C-alpha positions as a printed Julia matrix, in Angstrom:
60×3 Matrix{Float64}:
 -58.84  64.64  52.7
 -61.55  63.3   50.37
 -60.74  62.87  46.67
 -62.21  65.28  44.15
 -65.43  64.18  42.46
 -63.51  63.77  39.18
 -61.68  60.87  40.84
 -64.6   58.94  42.28
 -67.98  57.79  41.06
 -70.84  60.22  41.55
 -74.3   60.36  40.1
 -74.69  63.68  38.4
 -77.81  65.54  37.43
 -79.95  63.81  34.82
 -80.08  65.61  31.47
 -81.74  64.96  28.13
 -80.15  65.75  24.78
 -81.9   67.23  21.76
 -80.63  67.11  18.18
 -82.25  68.96  15.31
 -80.73  67.49  12.18
 -81.04  69.09   8.77
 -79.82  66.79   6.01
 -77.42  64.95   8.32
 -76.03  61.55   7.48
 -76.41  58.61   9.87
 -72.66  58.86  10.58
 -73.05  62.54  11.55
 -75.97  61.68  13.84
 -73.89  58.98  15.53
 -70.97  61.4   15.98
 -73.23  64.04  17.52
 -74.77  61.51  19.91
 -71.29  60.42  20.97
 -70.24  64.06  21.45
 -73.23  64.65  23.75
 -72.41  61.54  25.75
 -68.75  62.55  26.1
 -69.69  66.07  27.19
 -71.94  64.61  29.88
 -69.2   62.25  31.09
 -66.72  65.14  31.35
 -69.15  67.29  33.33
 -70.51  64.57  35.63
 -73.95  64.6   34.03
 -76.14  61.56  33.42
 -77.41  61.55  29.84
 -80.79  59.89  30.15
 -81.87  60.1   26.52
 -81.53  61.97  23.25
 -84.48  63.19  21.18
 -83.83  63.72  17.49
 -85.85  65.96  15.21
 -85.29  65.64  11.48
 -86.03  68.68   9.33
 -86.48  68.0    5.63
 -86.0   71.66   4.83
 -89.29  71.92   2.95
 -91.97  74.43   3.82
 -95.57  73.17   3.48
């Protein structure tokens, strides 16, 4: 019987993360990036990159 995928290395689907940050500190950005990476590890996804949009909250 073959082991479950959770117990052996597999290359999962490639995904890209997107963060839209409104008045977030650098520490919060780091924590969110780490949360995305951990989610991908738990679900056998390959996080290829994270795009970050910063919103200043002002309307032109």
